[in-house]
mmCIF file of C-alpha atoms and ligand atoms in Angstrom:
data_model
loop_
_atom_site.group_PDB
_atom_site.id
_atom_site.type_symbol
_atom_site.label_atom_id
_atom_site.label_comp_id
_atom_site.label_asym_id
_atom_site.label_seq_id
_atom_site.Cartn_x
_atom_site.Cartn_y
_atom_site.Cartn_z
ATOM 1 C CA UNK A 9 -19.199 56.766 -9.781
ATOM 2 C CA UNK A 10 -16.296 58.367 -12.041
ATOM 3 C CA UNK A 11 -17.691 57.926 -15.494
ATOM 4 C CA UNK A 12 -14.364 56.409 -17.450
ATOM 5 C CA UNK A 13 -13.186 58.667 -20.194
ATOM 6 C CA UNK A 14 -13.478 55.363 -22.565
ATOM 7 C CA UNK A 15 -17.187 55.148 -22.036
ATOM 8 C CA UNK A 16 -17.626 59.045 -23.318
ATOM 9 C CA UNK A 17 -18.766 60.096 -26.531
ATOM 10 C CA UNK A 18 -18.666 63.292 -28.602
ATOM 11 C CA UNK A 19 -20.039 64.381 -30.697
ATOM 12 C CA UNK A 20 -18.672 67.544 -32.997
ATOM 13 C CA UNK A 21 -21.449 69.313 -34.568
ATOM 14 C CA UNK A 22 -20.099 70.933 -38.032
ATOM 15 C CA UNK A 23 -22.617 74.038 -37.694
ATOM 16 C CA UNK A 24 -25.369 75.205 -35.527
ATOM 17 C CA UNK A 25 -28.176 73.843 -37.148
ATOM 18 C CA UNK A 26 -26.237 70.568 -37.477
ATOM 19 C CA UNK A 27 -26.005 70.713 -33.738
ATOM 20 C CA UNK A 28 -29.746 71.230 -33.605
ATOM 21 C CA UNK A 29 -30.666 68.518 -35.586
ATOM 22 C CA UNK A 30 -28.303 66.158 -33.542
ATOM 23 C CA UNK A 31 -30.211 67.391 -30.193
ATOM 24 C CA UNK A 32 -33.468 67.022 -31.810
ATOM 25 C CA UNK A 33 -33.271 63.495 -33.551
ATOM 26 C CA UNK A 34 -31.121 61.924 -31.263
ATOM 27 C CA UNK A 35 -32.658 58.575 -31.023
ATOM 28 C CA UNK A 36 -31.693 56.550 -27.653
ATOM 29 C CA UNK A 37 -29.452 58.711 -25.494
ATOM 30 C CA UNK A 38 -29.613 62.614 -25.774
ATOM 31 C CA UNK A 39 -26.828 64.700 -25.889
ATOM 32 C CA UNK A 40 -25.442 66.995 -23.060
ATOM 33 C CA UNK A 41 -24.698 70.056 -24.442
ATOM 34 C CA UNK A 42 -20.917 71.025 -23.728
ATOM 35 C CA UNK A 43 -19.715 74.261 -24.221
ATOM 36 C CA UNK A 44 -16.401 75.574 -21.708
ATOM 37 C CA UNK A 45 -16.911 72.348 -19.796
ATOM 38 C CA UNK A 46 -16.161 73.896 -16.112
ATOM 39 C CA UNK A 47 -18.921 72.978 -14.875
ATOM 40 C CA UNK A 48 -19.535 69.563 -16.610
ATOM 41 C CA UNK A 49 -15.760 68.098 -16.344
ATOM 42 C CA UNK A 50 -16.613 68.467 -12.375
ATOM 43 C CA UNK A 51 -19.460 66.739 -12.363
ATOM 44 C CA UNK A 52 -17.966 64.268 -14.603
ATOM 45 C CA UNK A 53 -14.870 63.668 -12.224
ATOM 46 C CA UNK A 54 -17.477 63.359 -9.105
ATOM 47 C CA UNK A 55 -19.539 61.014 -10.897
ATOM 48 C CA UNK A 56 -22.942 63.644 -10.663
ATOM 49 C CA UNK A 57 -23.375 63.505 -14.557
ATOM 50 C CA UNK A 58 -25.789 61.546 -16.027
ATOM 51 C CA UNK A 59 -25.207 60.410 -19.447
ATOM 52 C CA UNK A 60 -22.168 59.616 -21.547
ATOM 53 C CA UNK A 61 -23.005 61.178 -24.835
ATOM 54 C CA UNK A 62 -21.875 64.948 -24.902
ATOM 55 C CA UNK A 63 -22.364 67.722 -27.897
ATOM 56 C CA UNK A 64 -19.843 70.197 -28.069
ATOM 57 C CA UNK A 65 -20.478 73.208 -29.103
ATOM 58 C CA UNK A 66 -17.115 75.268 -29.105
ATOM 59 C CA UNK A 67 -16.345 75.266 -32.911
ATOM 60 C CA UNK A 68 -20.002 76.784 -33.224
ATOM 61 C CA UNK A 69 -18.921 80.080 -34.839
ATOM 62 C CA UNK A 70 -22.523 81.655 -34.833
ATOM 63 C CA UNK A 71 -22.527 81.342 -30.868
ATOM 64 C CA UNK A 72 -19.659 83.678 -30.494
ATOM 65 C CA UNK A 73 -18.879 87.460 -30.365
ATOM 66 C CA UNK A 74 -20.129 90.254 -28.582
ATOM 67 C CA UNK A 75 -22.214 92.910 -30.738
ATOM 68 C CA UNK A 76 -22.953 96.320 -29.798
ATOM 69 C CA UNK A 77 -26.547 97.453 -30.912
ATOM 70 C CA UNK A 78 -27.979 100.903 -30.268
ATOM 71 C CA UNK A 79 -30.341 99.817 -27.208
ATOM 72 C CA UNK A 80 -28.498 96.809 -26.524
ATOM 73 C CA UNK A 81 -26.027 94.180 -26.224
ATOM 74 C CA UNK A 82 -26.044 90.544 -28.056
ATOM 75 C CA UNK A 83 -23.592 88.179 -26.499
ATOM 76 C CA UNK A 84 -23.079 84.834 -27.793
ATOM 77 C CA UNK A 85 -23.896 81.739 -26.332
ATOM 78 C CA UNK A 86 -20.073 81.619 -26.184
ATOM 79 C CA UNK A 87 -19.220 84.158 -25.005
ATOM 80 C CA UNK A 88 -16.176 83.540 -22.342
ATOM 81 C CA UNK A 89 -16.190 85.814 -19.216
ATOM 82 C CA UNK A 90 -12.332 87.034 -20.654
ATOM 83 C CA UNK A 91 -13.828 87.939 -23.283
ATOM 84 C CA UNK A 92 -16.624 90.260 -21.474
ATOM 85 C CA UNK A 93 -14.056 91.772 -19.095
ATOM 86 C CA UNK A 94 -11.622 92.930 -22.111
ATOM 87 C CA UNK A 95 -14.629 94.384 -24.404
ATOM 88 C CA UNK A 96 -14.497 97.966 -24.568
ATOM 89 C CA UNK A 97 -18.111 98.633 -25.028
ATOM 90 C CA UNK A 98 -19.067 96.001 -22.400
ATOM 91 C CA UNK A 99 -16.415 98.059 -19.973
ATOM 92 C CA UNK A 100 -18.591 101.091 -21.051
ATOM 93 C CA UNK A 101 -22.374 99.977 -20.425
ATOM 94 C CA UNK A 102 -21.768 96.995 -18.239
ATOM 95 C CA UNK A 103 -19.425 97.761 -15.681
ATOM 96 C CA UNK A 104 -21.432 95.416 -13.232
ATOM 97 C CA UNK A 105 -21.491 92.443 -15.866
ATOM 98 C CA UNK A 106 -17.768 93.033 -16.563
ATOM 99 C CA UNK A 107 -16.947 92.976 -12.604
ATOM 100 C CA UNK A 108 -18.642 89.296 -12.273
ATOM 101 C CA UNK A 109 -17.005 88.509 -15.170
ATOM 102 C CA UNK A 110 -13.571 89.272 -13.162
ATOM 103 C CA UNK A 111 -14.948 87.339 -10.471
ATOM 104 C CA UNK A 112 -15.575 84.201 -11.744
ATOM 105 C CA UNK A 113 -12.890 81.869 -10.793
ATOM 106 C CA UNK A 114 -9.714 82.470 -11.768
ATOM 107 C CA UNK A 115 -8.122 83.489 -15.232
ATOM 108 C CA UNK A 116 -7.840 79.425 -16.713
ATOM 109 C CA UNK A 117 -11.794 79.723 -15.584
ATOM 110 C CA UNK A 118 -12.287 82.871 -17.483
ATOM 111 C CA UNK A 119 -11.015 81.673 -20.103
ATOM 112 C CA UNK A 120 -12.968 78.501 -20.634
ATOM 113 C CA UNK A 121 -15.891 79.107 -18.830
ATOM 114 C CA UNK A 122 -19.153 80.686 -20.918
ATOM 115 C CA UNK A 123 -22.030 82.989 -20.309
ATOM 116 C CA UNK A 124 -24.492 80.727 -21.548
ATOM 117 C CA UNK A 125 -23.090 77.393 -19.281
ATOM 118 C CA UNK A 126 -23.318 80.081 -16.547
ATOM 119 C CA UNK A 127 -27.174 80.855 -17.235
ATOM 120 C CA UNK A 128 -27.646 76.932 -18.419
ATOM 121 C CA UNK A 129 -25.818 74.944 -15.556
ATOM 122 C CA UNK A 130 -28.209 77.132 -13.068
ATOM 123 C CA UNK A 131 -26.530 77.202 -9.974
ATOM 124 C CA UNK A 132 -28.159 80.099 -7.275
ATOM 125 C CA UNK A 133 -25.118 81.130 -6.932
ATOM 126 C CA UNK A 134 -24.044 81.647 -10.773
ATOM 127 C CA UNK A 135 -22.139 84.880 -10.219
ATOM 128 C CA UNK A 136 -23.137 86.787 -13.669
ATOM 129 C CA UNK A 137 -27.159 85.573 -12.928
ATOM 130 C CA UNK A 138 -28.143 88.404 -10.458
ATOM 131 C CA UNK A 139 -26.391 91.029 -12.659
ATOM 132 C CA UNK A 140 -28.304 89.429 -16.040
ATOM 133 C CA UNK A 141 -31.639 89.860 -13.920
ATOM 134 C CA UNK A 142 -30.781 93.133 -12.831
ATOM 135 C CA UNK A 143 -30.472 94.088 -17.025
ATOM 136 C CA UNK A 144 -33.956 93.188 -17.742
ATOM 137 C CA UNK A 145 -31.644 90.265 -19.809
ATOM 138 C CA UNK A 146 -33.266 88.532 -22.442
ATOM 139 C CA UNK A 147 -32.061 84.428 -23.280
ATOM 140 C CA UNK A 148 -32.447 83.299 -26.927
ATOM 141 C CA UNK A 149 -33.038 80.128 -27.281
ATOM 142 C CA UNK A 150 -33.100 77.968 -30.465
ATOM 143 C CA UNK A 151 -34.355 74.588 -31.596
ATOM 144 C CA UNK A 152 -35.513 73.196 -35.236
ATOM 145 C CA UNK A 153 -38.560 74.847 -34.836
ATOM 146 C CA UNK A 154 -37.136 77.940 -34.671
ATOM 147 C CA UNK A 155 -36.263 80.495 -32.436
ATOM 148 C CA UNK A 156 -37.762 82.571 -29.405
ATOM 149 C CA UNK A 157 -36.969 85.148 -26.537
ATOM 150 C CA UNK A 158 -37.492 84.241 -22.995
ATOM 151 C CA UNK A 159 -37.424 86.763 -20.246
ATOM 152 C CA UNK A 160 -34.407 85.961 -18.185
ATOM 153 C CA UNK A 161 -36.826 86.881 -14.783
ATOM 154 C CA UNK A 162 -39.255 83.752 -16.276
ATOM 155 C CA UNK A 163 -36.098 81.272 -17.299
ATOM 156 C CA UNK A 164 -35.846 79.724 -14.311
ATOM 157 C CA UNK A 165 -38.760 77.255 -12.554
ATOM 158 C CA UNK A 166 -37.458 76.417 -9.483
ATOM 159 C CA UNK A 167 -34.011 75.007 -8.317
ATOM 160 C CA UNK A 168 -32.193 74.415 -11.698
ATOM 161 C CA UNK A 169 -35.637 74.077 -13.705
ATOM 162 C CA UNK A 170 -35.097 76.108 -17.041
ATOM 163 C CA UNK A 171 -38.170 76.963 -18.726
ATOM 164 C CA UNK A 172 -36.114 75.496 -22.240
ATOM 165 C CA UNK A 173 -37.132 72.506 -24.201
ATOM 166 C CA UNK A 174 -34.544 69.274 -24.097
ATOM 167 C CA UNK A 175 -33.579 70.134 -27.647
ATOM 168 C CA UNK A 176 -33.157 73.913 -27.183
ATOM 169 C CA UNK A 177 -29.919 75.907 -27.329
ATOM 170 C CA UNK A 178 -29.715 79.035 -25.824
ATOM 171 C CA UNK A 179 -27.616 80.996 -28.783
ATOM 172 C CA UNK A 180 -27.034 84.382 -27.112
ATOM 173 C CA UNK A 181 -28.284 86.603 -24.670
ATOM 174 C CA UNK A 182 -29.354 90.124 -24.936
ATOM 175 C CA UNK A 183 -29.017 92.944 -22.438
ATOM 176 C CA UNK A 184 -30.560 96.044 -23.204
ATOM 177 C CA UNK A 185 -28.338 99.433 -21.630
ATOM 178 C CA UNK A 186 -29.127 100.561 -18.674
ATOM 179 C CA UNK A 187 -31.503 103.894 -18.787
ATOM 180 C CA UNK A 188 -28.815 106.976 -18.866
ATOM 181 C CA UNK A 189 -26.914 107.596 -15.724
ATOM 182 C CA UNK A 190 -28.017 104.938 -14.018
ATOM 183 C CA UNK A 191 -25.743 102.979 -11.453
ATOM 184 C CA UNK A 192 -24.806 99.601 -12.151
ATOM 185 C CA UNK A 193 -23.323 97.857 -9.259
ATOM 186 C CA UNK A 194 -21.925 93.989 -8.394
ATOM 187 C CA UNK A 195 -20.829 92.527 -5.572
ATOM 188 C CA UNK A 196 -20.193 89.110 -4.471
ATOM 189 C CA UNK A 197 -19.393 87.685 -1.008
ATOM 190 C CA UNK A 198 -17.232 84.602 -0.805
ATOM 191 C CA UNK A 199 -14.863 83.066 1.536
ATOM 192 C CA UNK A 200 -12.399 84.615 0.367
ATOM 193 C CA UNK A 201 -11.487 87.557 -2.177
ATOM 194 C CA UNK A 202 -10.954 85.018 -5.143
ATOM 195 C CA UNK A 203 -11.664 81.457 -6.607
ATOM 196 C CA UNK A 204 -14.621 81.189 -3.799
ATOM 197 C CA UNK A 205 -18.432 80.386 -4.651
ATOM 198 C CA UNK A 206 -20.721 82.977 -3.460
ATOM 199 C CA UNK A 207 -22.686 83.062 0.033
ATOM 200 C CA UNK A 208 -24.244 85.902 -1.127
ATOM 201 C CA UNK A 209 -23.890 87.881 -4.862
ATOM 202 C CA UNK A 210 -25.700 90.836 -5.749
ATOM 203 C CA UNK A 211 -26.165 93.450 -8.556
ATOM 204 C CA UNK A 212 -28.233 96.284 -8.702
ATOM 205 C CA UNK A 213 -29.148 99.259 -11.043
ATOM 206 C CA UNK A 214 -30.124 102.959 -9.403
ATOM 207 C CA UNK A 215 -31.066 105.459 -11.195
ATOM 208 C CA UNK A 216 -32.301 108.646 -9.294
ATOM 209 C CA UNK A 217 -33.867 111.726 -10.626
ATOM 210 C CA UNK A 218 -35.934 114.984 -9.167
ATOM 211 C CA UNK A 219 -34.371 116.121 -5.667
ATOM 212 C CA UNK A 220 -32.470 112.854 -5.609
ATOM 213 C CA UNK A 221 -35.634 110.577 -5.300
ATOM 214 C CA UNK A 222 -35.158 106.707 -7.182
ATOM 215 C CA UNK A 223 -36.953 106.545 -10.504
ATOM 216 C CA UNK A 224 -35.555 103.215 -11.483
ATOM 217 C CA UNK A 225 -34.674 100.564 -9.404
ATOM 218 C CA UNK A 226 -33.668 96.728 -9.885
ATOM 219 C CA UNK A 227 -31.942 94.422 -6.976
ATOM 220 C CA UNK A 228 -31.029 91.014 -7.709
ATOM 221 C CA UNK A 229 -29.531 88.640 -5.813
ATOM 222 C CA UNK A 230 -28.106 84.806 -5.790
ATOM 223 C CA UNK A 231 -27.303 81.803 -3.427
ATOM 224 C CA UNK A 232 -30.030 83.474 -1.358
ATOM 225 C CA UNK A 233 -33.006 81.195 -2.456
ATOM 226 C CA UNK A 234 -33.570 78.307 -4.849
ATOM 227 C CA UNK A 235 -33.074 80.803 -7.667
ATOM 228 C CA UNK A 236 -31.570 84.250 -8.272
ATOM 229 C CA UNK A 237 -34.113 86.453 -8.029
ATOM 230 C CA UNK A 238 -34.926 90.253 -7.331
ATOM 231 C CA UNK A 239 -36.223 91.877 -4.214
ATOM 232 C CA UNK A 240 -39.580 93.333 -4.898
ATOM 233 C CA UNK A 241 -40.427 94.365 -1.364
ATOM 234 C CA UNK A 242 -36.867 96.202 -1.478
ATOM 235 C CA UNK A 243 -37.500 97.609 -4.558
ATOM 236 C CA UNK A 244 -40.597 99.133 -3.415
ATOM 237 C CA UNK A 245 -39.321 100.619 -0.450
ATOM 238 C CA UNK A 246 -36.400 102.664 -2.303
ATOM 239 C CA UNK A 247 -38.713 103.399 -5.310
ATOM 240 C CA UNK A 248 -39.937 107.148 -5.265
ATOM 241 C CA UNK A 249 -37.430 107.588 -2.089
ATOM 242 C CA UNK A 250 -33.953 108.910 -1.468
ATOM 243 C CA UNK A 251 -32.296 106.070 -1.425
ATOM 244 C CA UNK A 252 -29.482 106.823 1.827
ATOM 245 C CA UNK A 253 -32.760 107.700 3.488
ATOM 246 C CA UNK A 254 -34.540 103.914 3.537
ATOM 247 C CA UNK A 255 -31.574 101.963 3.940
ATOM 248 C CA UNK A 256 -32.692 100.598 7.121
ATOM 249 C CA UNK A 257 -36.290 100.413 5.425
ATOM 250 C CA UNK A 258 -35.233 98.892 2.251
ATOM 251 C CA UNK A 259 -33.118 96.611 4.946
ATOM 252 C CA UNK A 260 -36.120 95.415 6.807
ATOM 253 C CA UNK A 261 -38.292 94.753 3.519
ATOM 254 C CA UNK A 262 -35.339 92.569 2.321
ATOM 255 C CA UNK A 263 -35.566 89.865 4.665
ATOM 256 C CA UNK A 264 -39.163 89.255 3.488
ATOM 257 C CA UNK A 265 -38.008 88.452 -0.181
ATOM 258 C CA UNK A 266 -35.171 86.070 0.719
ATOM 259 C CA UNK A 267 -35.196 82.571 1.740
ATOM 260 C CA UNK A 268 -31.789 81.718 1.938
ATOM 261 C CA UNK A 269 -30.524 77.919 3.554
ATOM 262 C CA UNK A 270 -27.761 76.443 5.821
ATOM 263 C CA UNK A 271 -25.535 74.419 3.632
ATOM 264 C CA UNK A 272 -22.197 74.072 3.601
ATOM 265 C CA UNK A 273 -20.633 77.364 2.753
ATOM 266 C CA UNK A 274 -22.741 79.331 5.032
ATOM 267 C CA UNK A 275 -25.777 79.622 6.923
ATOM 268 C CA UNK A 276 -29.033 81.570 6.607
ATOM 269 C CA UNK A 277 -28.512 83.684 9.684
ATOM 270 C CA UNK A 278 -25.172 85.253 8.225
ATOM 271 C CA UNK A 279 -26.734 85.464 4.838
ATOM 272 C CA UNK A 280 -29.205 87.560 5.492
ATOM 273 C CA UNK A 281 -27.314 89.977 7.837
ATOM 274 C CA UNK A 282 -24.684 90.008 4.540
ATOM 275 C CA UNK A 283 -27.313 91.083 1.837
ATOM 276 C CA UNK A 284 -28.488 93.651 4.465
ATOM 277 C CA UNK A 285 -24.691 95.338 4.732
ATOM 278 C CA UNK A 286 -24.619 94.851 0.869
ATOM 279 C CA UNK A 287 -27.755 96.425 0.259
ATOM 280 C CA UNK A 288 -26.430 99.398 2.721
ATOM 281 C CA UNK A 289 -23.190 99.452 0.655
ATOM 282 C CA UNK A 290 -25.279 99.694 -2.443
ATOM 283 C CA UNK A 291 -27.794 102.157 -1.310
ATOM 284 C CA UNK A 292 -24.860 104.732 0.016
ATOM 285 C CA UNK A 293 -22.674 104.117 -3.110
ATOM 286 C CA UNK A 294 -25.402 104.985 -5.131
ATOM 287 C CA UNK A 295 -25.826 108.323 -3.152
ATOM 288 C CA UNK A 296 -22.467 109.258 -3.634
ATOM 289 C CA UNK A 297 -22.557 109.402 -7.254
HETATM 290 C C1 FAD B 406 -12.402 76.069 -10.362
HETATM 291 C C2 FAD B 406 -13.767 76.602 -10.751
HETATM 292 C C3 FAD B 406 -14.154 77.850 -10.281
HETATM 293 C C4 FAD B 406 -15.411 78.367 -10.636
HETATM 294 N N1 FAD B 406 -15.761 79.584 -10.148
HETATM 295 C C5 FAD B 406 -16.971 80.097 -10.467
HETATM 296 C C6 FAD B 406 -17.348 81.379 -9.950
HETATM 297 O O1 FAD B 406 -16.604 82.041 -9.231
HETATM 298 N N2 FAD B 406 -18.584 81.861 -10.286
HETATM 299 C C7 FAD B 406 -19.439 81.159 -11.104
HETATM 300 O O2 FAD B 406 -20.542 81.642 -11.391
HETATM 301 N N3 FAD B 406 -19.096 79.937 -11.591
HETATM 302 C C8 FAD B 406 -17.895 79.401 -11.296
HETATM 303 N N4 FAD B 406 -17.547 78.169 -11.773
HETATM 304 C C9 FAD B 406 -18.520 77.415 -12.565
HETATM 305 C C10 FAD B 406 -18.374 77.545 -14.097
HETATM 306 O O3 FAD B 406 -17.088 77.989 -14.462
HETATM 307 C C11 FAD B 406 -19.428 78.514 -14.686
HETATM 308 O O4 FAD B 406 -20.727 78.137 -14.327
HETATM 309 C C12 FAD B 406 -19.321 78.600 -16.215
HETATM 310 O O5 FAD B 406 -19.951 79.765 -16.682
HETATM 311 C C13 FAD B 406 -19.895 77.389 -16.955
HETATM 312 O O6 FAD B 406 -19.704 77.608 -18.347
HETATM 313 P P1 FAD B 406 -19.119 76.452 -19.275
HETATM 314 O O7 FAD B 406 -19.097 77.014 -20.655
HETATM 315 O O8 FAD B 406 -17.854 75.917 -18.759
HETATM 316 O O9 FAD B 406 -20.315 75.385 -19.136
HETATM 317 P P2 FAD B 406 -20.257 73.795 -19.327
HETATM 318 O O10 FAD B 406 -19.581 73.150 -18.176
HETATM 319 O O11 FAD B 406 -19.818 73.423 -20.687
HETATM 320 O O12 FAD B 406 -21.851 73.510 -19.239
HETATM 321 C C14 FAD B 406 -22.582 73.801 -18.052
HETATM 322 C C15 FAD B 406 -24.054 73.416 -18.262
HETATM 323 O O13 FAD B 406 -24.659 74.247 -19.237
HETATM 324 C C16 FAD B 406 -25.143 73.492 -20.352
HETATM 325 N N5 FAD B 406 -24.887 74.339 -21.516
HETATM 326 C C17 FAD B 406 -23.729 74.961 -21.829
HETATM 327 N N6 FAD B 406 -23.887 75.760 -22.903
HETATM 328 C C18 FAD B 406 -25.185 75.633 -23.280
HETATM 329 C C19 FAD B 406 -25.958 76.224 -24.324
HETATM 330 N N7 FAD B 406 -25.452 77.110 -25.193
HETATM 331 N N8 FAD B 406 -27.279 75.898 -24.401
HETATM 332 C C20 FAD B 406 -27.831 75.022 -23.530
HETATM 333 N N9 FAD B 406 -27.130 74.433 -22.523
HETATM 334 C C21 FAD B 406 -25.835 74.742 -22.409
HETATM 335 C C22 FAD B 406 -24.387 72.185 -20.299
HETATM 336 O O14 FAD B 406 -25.101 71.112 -20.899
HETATM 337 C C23 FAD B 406 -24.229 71.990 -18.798
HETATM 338 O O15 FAD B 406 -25.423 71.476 -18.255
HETATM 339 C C24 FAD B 406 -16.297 77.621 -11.465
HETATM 340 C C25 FAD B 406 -15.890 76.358 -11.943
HETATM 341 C C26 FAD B 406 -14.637 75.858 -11.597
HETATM 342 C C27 FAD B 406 -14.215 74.510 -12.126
#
């Protein structure tokens, strides 16, 4: 059922570790996190979400900005997908993450909608997921105990099971650059070219080296299995290869590390022949370079 607006509470955390406290000590009902609130004010209007107290973290000002180290990128839990298309450095060593970022609903989504509900909420088909996994990303998560780094390739359990405690915040997320001259590369299938959610989304790094062989290679993929993940039989076949030489290889070694459904956006048959033809379009872009 609708949850009725009067029944909501919210709370407005005056700092960070204020906000941690609340989620820690909160006696009775916890708090749902609430950060852009696309995600949640849907579930909230279909009557999905569970509990009526909500913490929101928007005025948080340590879970915002972008900062450019010299082996990586910090992003704040905050961190709106405008915001990632329009940085310059993020434009310059992200091109994939920026491209998802473009993709991601429409501009009033972009500019709402946050990097760390994207990675929280879970969804397989979370369109800047594949291209976090395909960065070697690192979530950092935060609690009153402290905080730590979790892998972004261990984060998730199963089907929207994050390996974070009740009272943990993710804060930020790191991406380290890509190794020089890589290829970075997104692409997400949809029903149509814009506000669709993905039948298939992919991003993968390339890197190739001596007489054009791979030396570095990372595929990862959403809303083709319970949880984005990367293709290790894939990876394994391009590895050490020309890449426009195994596409059909690479192809065939794909379908073992996908499980993709039928639902109601699409079904696994046309799935799997998709993240074939975008592996292909991946594999030959990457030779072109
Ligand atoms: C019209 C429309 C189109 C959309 N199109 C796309 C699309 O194309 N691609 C796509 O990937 N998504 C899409 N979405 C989904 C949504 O916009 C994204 O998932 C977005 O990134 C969610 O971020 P948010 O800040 O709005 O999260 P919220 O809705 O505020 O929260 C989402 C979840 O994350 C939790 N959470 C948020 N921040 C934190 C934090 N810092 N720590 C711990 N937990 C946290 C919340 O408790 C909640 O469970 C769309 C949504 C709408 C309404």
């Amino acid at each position: 059922m609708r949850s009725a607006l009067s029944q909501l509470e919210v709370v407005r955390p005056r700092s960070l570790a204020h906000a941690l406290r609340t989620l820690h000590e909160a006696g009775g009902e916890r708090p749902v996190p609430l950060a852009g609130g696309t995600d949640l004010f849907v579930y909230l209007n279909a009557g999905t979400q569970r509990g009526t107290r909500f913490l929101d973290l928007w005025s948080l000002r340590e879970l915002r900005g972008i900062r450019m180290g010299r082996s990586h990128a910090t992003l704040g839990a905050l961190t709106t997908f405008r915001e990632i298309r329009e940085h310059p450095g993020m434009r310059r060593r992200f091109p994939a993450l920026v491209a998802a970022a473009a993709e991601v609903g429409a501009a009033q989504i972009q500019n709402r909608a946050t990097i760390g509900g994207n990675i929280a909420n879970a969804s397989p088909a979370g369109d800047s997921l594949p291209v976090l996994l395909a960065h070697d990303a690192v979530v950092v998560a935060r609690s009153v105990r402290g905080e730590r780094e979790v892998a972004f390739e261990r984060l998730y359990r199963g089907y929207r099971d994050l390996a974070l405690e009740p009272d943990e915040l993710i804060t930020a997320v790191r991406l380290p650059f890509a190794p020089s001259r890589a290829f970075a590369f997104f692409r997400k299938v949809g029903t149509r070219r814009a506000q669709s959610i993905s039948k298939v989304v992919f991003s993968g790094v390339l890197r190739t080296g001596r007489g054009g062989t791979a030396d570095f290679v990372r595929l990862a993929w959403g809303s083709v299995a319970p949880v984005t993940l990367r293709s290790g039989a894939a990876e394994r076949a391009i590895e050490g290869r020309v890449p426009a030489a195994v596409v059909e290889a690479a192809r065939a070694a794909l379908e073992r590390d996908i499980s993709p459904i039928d639902d109601i956006r699409s079904d696994r048959v046309y799935r799997i022949a998709v993240a074939g033809n975008v592996l292909a379009q991946f594999l030959r872009a990457a030779a072109r370079r």
